[in-house]
Coordinates of C-alpha atoms (C1' of nucleotides) in Angstrom, one line a residue:
Chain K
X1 CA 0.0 0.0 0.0
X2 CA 1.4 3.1 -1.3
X3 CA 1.5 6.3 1.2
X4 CA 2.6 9.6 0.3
X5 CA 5.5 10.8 3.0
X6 CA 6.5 13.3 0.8
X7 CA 3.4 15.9 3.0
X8 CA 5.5 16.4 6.7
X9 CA 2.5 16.1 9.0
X10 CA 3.0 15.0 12.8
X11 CA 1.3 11.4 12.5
X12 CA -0.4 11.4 16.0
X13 CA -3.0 13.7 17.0
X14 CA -6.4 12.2 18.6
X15 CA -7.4 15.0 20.6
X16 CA -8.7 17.6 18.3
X17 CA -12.7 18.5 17.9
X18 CA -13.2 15.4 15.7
X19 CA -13.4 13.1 18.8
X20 CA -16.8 13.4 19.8
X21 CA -15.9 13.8 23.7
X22 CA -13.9 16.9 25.2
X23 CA -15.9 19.6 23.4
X24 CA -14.5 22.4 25.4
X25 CA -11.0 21.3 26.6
X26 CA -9.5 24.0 25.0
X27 CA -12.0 26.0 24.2
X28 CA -10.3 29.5 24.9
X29 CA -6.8 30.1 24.3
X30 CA -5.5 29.3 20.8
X31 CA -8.5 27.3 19.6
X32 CA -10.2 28.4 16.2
X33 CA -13.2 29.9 15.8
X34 CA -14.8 26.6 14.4
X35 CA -13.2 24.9 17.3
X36 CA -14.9 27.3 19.9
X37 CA -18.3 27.6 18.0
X38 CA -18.6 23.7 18.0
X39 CA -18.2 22.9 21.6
X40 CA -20.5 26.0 22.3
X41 CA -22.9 24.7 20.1
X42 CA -22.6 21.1 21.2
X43 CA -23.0 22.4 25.0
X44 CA -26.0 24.5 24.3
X45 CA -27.8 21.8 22.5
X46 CA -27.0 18.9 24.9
X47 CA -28.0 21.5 27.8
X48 CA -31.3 22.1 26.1
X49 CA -30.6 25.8 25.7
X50 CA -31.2 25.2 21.8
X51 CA -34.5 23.6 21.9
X52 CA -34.7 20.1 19.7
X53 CA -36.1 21.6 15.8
X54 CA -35.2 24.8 16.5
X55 CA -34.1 27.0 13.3
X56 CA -30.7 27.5 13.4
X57 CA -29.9 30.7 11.4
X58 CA -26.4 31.7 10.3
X59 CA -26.8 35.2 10.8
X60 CA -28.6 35.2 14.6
X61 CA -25.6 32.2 15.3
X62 CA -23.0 34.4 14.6
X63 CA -23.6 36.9 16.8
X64 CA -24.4 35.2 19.2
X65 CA -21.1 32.9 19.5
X66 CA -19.1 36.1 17.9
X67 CA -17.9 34.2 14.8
X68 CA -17.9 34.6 11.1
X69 CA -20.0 32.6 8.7
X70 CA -17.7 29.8 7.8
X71 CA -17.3 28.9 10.7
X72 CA -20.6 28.8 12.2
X73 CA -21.2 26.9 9.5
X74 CA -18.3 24.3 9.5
X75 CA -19.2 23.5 13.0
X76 CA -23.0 23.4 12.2
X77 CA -21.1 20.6 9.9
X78 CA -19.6 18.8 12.6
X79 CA -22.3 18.3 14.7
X80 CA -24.2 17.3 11.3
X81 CA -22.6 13.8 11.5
X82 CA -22.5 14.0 15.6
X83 CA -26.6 13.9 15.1
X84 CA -27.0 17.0 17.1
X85 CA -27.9 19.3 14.3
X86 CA -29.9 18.0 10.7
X87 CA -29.0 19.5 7.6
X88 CA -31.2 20.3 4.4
X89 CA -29.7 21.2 1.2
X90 CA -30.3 24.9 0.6
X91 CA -32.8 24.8 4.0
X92 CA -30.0 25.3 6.4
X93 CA -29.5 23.9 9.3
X94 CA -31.6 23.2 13.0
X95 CA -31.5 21.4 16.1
X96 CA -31.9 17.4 16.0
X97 CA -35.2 17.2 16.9
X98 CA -36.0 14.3 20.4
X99 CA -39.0 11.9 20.0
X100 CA -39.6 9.3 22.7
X101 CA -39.3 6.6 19.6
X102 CA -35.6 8.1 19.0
X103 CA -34.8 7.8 22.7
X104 CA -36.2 4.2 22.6
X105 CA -33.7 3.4 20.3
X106 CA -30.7 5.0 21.6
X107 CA -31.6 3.1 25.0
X108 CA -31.7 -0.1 23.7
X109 CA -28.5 0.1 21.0
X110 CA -26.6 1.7 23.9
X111 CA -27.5 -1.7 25.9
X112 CA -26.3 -3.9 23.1
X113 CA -23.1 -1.8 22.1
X114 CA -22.1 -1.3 25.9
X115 CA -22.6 -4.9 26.9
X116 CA -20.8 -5.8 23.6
X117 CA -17.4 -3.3 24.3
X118 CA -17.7 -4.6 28.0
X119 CA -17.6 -8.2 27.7
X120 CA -14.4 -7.7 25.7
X121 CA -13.0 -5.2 28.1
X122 CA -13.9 -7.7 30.7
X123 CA -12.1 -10.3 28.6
X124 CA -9.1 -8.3 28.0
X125 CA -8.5 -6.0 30.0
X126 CA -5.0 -6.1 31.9
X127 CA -4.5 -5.5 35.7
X128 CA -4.0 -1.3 34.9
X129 CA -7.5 -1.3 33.3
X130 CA -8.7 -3.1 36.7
X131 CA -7.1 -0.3 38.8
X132 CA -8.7 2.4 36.6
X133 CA -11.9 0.8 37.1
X134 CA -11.7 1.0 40.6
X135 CA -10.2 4.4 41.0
X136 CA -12.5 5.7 38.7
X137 CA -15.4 4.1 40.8
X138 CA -14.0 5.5 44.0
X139 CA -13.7 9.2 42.9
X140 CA -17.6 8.9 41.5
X141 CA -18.4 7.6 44.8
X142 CA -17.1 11.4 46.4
X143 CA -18.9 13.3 45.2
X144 CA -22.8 13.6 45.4
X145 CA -25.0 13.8 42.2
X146 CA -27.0 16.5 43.1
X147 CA -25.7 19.5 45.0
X148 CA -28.5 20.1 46.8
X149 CA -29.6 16.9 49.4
X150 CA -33.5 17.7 49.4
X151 CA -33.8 18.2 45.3
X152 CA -32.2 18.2 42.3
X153 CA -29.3 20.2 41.4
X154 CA -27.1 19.0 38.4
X155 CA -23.5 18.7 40.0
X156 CA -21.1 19.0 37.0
X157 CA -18.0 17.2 38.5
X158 CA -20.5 14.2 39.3
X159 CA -21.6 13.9 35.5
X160 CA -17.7 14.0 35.1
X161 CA -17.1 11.9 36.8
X162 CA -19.4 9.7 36.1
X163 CA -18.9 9.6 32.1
X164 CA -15.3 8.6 33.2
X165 CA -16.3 5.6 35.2
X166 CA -18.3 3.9 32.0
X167 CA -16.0 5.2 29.7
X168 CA -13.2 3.8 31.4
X169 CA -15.2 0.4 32.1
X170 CA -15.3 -0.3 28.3
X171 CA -11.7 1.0 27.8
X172 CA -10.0 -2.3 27.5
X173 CA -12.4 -3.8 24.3
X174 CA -9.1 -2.3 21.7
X175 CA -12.0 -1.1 19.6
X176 CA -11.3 2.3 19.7
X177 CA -14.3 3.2 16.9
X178 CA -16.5 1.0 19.3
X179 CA -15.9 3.4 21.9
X180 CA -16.6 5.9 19.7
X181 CA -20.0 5.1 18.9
X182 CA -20.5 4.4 23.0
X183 CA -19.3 8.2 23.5
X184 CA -21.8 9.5 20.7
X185 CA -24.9 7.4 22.1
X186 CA -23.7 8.7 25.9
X187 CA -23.9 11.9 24.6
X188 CA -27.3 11.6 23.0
X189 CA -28.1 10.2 26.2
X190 CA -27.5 12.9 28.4
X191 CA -29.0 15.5 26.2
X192 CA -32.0 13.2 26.5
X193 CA -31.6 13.7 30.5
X194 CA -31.4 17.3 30.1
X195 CA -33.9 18.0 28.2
X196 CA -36.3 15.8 30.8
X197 CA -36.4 18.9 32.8
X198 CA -35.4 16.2 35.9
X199 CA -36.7 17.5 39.2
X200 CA -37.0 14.5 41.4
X201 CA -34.3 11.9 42.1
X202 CA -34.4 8.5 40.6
X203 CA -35.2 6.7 43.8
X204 CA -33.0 4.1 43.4
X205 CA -29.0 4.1 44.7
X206 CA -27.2 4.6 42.1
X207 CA -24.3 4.3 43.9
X208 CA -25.1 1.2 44.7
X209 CA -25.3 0.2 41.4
X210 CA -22.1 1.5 40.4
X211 CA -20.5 -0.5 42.6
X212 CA -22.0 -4.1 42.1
X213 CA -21.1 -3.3 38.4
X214 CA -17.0 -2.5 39.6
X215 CA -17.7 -5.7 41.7
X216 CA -18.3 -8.1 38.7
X217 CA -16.0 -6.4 36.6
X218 CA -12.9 -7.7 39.3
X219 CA -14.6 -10.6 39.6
X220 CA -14.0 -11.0 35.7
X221 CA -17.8 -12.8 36.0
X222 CA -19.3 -10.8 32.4
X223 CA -22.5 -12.0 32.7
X224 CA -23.2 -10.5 35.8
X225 CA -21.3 -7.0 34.8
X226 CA -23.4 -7.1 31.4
X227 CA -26.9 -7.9 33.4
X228 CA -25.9 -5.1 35.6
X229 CA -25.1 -2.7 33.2
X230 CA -27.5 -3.1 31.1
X231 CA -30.2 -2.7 33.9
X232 CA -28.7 0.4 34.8
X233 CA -28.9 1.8 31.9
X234 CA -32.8 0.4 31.3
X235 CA -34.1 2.2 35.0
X236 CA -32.4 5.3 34.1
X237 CA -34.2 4.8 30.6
X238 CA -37.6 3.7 32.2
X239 CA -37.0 6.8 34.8
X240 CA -36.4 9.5 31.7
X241 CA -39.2 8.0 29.9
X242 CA -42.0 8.7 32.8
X243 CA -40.1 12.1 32.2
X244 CA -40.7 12.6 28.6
X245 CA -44.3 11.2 28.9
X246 CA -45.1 13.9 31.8
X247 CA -43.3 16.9 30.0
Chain Y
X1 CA -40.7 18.4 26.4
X2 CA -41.4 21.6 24.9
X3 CA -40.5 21.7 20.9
X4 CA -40.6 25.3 19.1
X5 CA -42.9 24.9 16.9
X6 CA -43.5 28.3 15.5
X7 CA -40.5 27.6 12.7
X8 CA -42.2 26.0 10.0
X9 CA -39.8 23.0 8.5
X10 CA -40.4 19.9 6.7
X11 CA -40.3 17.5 9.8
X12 CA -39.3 14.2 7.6
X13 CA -36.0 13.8 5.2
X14 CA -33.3 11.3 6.1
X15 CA -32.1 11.6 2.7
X16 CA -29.8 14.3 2.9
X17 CA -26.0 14.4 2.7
X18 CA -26.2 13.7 6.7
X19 CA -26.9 9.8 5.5
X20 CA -23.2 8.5 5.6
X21 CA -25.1 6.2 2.6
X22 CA -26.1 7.5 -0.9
X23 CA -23.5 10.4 -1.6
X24 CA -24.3 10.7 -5.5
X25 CA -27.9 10.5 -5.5
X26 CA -28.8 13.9 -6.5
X27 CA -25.0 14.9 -6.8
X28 CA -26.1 16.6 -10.3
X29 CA -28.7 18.9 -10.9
X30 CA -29.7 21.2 -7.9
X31 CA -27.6 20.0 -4.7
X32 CA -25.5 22.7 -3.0
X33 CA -21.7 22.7 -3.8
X34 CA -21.1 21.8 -0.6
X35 CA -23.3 18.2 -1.6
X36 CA -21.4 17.7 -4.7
X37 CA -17.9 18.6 -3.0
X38 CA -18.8 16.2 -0.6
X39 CA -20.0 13.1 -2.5
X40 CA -16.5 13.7 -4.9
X41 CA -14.5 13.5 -2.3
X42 CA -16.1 10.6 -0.6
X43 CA -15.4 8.4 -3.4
X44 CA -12.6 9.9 -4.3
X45 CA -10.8 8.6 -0.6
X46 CA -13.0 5.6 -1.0
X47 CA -11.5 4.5 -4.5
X48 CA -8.0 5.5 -3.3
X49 CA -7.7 8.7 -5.9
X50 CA -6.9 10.9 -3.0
X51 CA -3.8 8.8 -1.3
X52 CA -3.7 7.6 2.8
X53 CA -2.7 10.7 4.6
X54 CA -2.5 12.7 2.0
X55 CA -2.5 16.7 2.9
X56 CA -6.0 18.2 1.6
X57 CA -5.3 21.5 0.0
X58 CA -7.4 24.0 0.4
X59 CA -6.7 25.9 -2.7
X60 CA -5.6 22.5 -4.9
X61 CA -9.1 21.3 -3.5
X62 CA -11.1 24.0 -5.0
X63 CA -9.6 23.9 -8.7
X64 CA -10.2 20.1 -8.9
X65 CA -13.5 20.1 -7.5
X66 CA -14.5 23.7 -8.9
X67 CA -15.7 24.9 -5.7
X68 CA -15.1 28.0 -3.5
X69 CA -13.4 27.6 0.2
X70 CA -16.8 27.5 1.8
X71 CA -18.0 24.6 0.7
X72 CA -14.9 22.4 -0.1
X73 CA -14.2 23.3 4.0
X74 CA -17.7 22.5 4.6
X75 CA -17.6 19.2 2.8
X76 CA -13.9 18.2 4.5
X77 CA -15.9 19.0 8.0
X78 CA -18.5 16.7 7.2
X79 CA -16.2 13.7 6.1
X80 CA -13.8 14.3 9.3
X81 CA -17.1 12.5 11.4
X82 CA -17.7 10.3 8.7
X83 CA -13.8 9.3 9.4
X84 CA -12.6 9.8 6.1
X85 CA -11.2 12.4 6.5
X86 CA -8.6 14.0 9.8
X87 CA -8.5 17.6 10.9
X88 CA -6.3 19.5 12.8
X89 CA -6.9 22.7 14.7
X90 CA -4.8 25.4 12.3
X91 CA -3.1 23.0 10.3
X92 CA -5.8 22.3 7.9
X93 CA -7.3 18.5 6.6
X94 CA -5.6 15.4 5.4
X95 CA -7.0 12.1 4.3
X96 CA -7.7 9.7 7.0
X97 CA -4.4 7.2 7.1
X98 CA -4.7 3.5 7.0
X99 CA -3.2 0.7 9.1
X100 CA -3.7 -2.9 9.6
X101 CA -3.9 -2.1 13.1
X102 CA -7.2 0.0 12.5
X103 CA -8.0 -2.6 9.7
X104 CA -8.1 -5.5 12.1
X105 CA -10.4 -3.3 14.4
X106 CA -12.7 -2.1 11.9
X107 CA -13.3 -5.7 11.1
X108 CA -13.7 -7.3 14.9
X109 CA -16.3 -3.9 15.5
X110 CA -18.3 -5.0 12.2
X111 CA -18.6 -8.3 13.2
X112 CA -19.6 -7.3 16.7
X113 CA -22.5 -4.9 15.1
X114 CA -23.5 -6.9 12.2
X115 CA -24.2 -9.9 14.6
X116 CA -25.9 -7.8 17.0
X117 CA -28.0 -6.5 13.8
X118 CA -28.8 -9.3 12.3
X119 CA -29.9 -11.4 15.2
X120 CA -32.4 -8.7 16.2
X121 CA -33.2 -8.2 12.8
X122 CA -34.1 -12.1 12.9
X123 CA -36.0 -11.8 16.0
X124 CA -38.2 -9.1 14.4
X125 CA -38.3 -9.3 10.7
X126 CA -41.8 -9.5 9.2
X127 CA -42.7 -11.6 6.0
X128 CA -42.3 -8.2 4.0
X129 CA -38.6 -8.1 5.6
X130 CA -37.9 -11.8 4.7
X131 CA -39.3 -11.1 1.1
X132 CA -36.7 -8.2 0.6
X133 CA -34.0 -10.7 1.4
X134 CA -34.9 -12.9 -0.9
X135 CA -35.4 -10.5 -3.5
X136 CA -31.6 -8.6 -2.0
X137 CA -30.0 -12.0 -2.9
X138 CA -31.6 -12.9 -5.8
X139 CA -30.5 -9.8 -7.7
X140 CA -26.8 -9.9 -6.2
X141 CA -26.5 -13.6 -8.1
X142 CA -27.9 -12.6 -10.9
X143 CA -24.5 -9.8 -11.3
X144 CA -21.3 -11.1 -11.6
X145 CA -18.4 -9.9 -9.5
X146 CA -16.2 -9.3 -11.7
X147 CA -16.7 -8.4 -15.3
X148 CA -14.0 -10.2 -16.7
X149 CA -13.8 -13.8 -15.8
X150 CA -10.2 -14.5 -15.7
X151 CA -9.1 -11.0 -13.9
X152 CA -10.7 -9.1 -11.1
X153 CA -12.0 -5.9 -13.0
X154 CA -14.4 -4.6 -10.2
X155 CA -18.2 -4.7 -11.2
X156 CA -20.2 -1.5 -9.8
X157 CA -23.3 -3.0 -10.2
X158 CA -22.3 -5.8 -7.6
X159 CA -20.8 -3.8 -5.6
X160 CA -24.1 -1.9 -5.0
X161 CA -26.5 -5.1 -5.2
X162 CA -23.7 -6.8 -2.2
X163 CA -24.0 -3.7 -0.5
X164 CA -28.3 -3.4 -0.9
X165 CA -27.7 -7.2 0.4
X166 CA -26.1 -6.6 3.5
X167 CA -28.6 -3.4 4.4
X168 CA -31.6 -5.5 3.6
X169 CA -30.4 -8.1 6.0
X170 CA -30.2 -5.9 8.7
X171 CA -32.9 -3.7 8.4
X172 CA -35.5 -5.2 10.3
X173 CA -33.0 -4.6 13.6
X174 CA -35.1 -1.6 14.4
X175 CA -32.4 0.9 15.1
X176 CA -31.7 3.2 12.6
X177 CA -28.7 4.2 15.1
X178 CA -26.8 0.8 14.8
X179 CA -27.9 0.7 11.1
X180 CA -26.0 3.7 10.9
X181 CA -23.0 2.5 12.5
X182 CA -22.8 -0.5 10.4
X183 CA -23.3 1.2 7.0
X184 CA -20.4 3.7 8.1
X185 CA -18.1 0.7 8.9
X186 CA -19.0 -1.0 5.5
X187 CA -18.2 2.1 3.3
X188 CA -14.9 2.5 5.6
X189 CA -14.1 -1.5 4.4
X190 CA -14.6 -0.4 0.8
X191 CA -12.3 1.6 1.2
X192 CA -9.8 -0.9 2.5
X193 CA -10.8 -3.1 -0.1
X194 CA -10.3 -0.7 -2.9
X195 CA -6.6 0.2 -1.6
X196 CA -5.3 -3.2 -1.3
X197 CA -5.7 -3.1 -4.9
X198 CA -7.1 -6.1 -5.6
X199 CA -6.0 -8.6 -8.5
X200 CA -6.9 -11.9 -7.8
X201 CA -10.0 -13.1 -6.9
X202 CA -11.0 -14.9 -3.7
X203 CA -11.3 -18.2 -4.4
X204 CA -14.1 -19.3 -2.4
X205 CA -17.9 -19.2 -4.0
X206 CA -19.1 -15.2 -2.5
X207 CA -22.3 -16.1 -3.9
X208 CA -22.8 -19.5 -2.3
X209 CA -21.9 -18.0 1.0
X210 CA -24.6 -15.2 0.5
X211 CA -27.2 -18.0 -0.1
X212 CA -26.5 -19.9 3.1
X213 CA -26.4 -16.9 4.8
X214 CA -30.3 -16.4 3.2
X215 CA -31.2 -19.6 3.8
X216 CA -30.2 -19.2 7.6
X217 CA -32.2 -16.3 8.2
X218 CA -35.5 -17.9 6.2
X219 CA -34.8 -20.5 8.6
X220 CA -34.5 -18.4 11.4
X221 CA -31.8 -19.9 12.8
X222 CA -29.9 -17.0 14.3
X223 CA -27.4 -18.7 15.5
X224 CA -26.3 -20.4 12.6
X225 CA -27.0 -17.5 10.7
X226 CA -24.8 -15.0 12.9
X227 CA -21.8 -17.9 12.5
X228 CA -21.8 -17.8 8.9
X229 CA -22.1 -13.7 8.6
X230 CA -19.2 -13.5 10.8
X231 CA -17.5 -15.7 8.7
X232 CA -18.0 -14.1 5.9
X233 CA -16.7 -11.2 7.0
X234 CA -13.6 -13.1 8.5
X235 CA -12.4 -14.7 5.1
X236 CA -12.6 -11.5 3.1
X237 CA -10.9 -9.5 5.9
X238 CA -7.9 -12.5 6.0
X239 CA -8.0 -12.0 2.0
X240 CA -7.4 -8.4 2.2
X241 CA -5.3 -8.5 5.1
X242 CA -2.9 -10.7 2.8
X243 CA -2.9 -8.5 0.4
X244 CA -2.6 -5.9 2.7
X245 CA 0.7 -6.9 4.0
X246 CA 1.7 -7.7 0.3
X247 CA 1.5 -4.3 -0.8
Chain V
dT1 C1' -63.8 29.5 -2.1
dA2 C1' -59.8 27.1 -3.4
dA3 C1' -55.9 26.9 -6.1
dT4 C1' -52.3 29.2 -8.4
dT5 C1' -49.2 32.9 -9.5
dT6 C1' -46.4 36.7 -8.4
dG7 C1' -43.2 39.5 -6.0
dA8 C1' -41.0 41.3 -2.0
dA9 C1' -38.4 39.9 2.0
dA10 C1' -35.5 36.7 4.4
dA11 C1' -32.3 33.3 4.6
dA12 C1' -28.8 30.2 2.7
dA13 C1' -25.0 29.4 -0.1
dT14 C1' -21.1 30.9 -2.2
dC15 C1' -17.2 33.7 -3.3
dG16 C1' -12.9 36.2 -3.2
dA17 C1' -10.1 39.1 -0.4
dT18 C1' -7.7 39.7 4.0
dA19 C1' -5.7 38.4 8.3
dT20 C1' -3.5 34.8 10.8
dT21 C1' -0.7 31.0 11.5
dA22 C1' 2.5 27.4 10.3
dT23 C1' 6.4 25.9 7.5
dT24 C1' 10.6 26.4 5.0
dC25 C1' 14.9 27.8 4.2
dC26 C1' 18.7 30.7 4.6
dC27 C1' 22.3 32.5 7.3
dG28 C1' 25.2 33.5 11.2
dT29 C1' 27.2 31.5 15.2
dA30 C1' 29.2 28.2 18.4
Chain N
dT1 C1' 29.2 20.6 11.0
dA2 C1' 25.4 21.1 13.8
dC3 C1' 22.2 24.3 15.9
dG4 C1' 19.1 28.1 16.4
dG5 C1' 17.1 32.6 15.0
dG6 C1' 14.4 34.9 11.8
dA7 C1' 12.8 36.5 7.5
dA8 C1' 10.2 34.8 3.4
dT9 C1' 6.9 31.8 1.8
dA10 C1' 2.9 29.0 1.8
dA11 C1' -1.3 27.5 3.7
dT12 C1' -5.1 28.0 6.8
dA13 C1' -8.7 30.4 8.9
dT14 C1' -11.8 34.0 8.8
dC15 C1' -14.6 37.8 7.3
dG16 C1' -18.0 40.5 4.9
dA17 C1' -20.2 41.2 0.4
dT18 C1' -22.7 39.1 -3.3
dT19 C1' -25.5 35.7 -5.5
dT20 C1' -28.9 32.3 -5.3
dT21 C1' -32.7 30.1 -3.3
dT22 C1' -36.5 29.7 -0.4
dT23 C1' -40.4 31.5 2.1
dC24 C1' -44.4 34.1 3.0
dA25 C1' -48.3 36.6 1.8
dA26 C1' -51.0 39.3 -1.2
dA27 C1' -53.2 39.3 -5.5
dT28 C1' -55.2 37.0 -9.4
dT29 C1' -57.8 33.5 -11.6
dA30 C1' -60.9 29.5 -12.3

DNA sequence: TAATTTGAAAAAATCGATATTATTCCCGTA
DNA sequence: TACGGGAATAATATCGATTTTTTCAAATTA
């Protein structure tokens, strides 16, 4: 296979905006216009600030996020294939609109393409991706997931936090597009949670949870881990749903 | 869930450039130049025209494809998600390299999906679904793969009958989300196919293993049916990987 | 009245020019 | 000779203006 080396680039670079995670690492400092419009974009749509249909027109975008058309637009682009924005020829461009049928669908492929990279993570993983599991377990279990004790109040390091732990659970498959498409559907997911408008607590202990899943995982028994998993992810589902249907 | 409703948009048309699938279908005639930028490009990686790593000029971009920056950067945006194409804060767009590190990846995550898909799509699948199988394979045998018989000269018309084949197999799965992920992963193994420049045929019977693999889903036999997609996918991955390495 | 046409306004798409940033290559120095 | 600084060059990123297309509503017609 022929591969032209006459073009000097540096071969290595898999942090930039095309990985669908870490929209806003760098989102001041020397990062491009596109770069900053994307993760702005990306943030206000998962956080429900741009409603789900909503036009999205060039010229009201760019003053708002202070750019120039092209690259509003590119980003606009980006998120295209991220499905958080639809694009029609000549139409422009609007929020990805939410339908409870959609959000079936991304619970239940999330359930088979989680259990799938786990089982293999669980099958391959090495004695580092065991002590990640667990330290990444232990600093979810710190902090509290909502600020507030009595109701709900989103606590950003806990969502960290808590992306880490099932990223890092499914780090080991050595798929690394797998874990792609996991990041995209956890993404959907949570703009899905967002967009619930959650007030109450899910009832259950989540914490709980979290924990009988880092259990099984040490224990190497994937069975249990994938039941586990897999029913987490259903009763936060089931939970969102009654959500949706209320809202 | 509150939508905004008061923008008036065509709610239904998954048929836009968004669809990692169909990139020439209205590639004439009264698509945006971002469209047509796009869908030449596409195939252009796919077919191997525009080289592994291969630094995307701008300005060389825009004479070839007759485009101005706007679109040709629009285009490049949309292929980066699609994985075709790499980006790089400040340092412009390059064609997405190759390895047979990512190839061996790309087919394990395949397998993974196209199982999952099919056995759903099994579990599922209405007569109507079972008769668009039939039909899928019918038409692929009725094409030749190659239209000389004593060289490999590729045959477009199989290539999209094989590809109609595989869709139709797991379109009864009932998420167009893993659908998606699968068709992206085929179009990405086209493209490994078409740069291990191909000479010589396989010499096992394609077209008998497409009718077992019919046969087992008319059967219903899922398992059976899983074991023989998988390896399918297996023998023409070890092909190409020889070929590969070859090269 | 319903359907169609027309035209003004709005928005999208596109372009070419400019500003910004990276790369290259030359030259002086250790 | 190897190294590092610093113009000169090349390429990217960005902008605002222009062209094209769509949208909306009023006017016309059957």
């Amino acid at each position: 296979m022929k591969q032209e080396d006459t073009e000097t680039i540096v071969p290595e670079m898999d942090d930039d905006i095309s990985t669908p995670d870490a929209p806003d690492r760098e989102t001041v400092g020397r990062a491009s216009m596109t770069s900053r419009a994307y993760a702005r974009l990306r943030a206000d749509i998962i956080s429900g600030v741009l409603v789900p249909g909503q036009k999205l027109k060039i010229e009201e975008l760019r003053q708002i996020y202070d750019a120039g058309t092209s690259p509003i637009r590119e980003a606009l682009s980006l998120l295209t294939s991220d499905h958080f924005v639809e694009r029609i020829d000549q139409r422009g461009f609007r929020v990805a609109p939410v339908s409870s049928k959609e959000f079936d669908e991304l619970l239940k492929t999330r359930c088979w393409l989680e259990e799938r990279a786990l089982r293999e993570s669980i099958a391959n993983g090495d004695s580092s991706w065991e002590e990640q599991v667990v330290l990444a377990a232990y600093r979810l279990s710190r902090v509290p997931r909502s600020q507030v004790d009595d109701h709900f109040v989103a606590n950003a390091e806990w969502e960290v936090r808590h992306k880490h732990f099932h990223v890092t659970l499914i780090s080991a498959c050595d798929s690394s597009m797998l874990m792609k498409f996991c990041d995209q559907l956890y993404d959907q997911n949570i703009r899905y949670r967002q967009l619930s408008g959650i007030q109450a607590y899910p009832s259950r202990d989540v914490t709980a949870e979290h924990g009988a899943i880092c259990d099984a995982v040490l224990a190497r028994d994937a069975d249990l881990a994938a039941k586990l998993l897999v029913s987490h992810y259903n009763s936060t589902g089931d939970f969102l749903k009654d959500q949706l249907e209320d809202a």
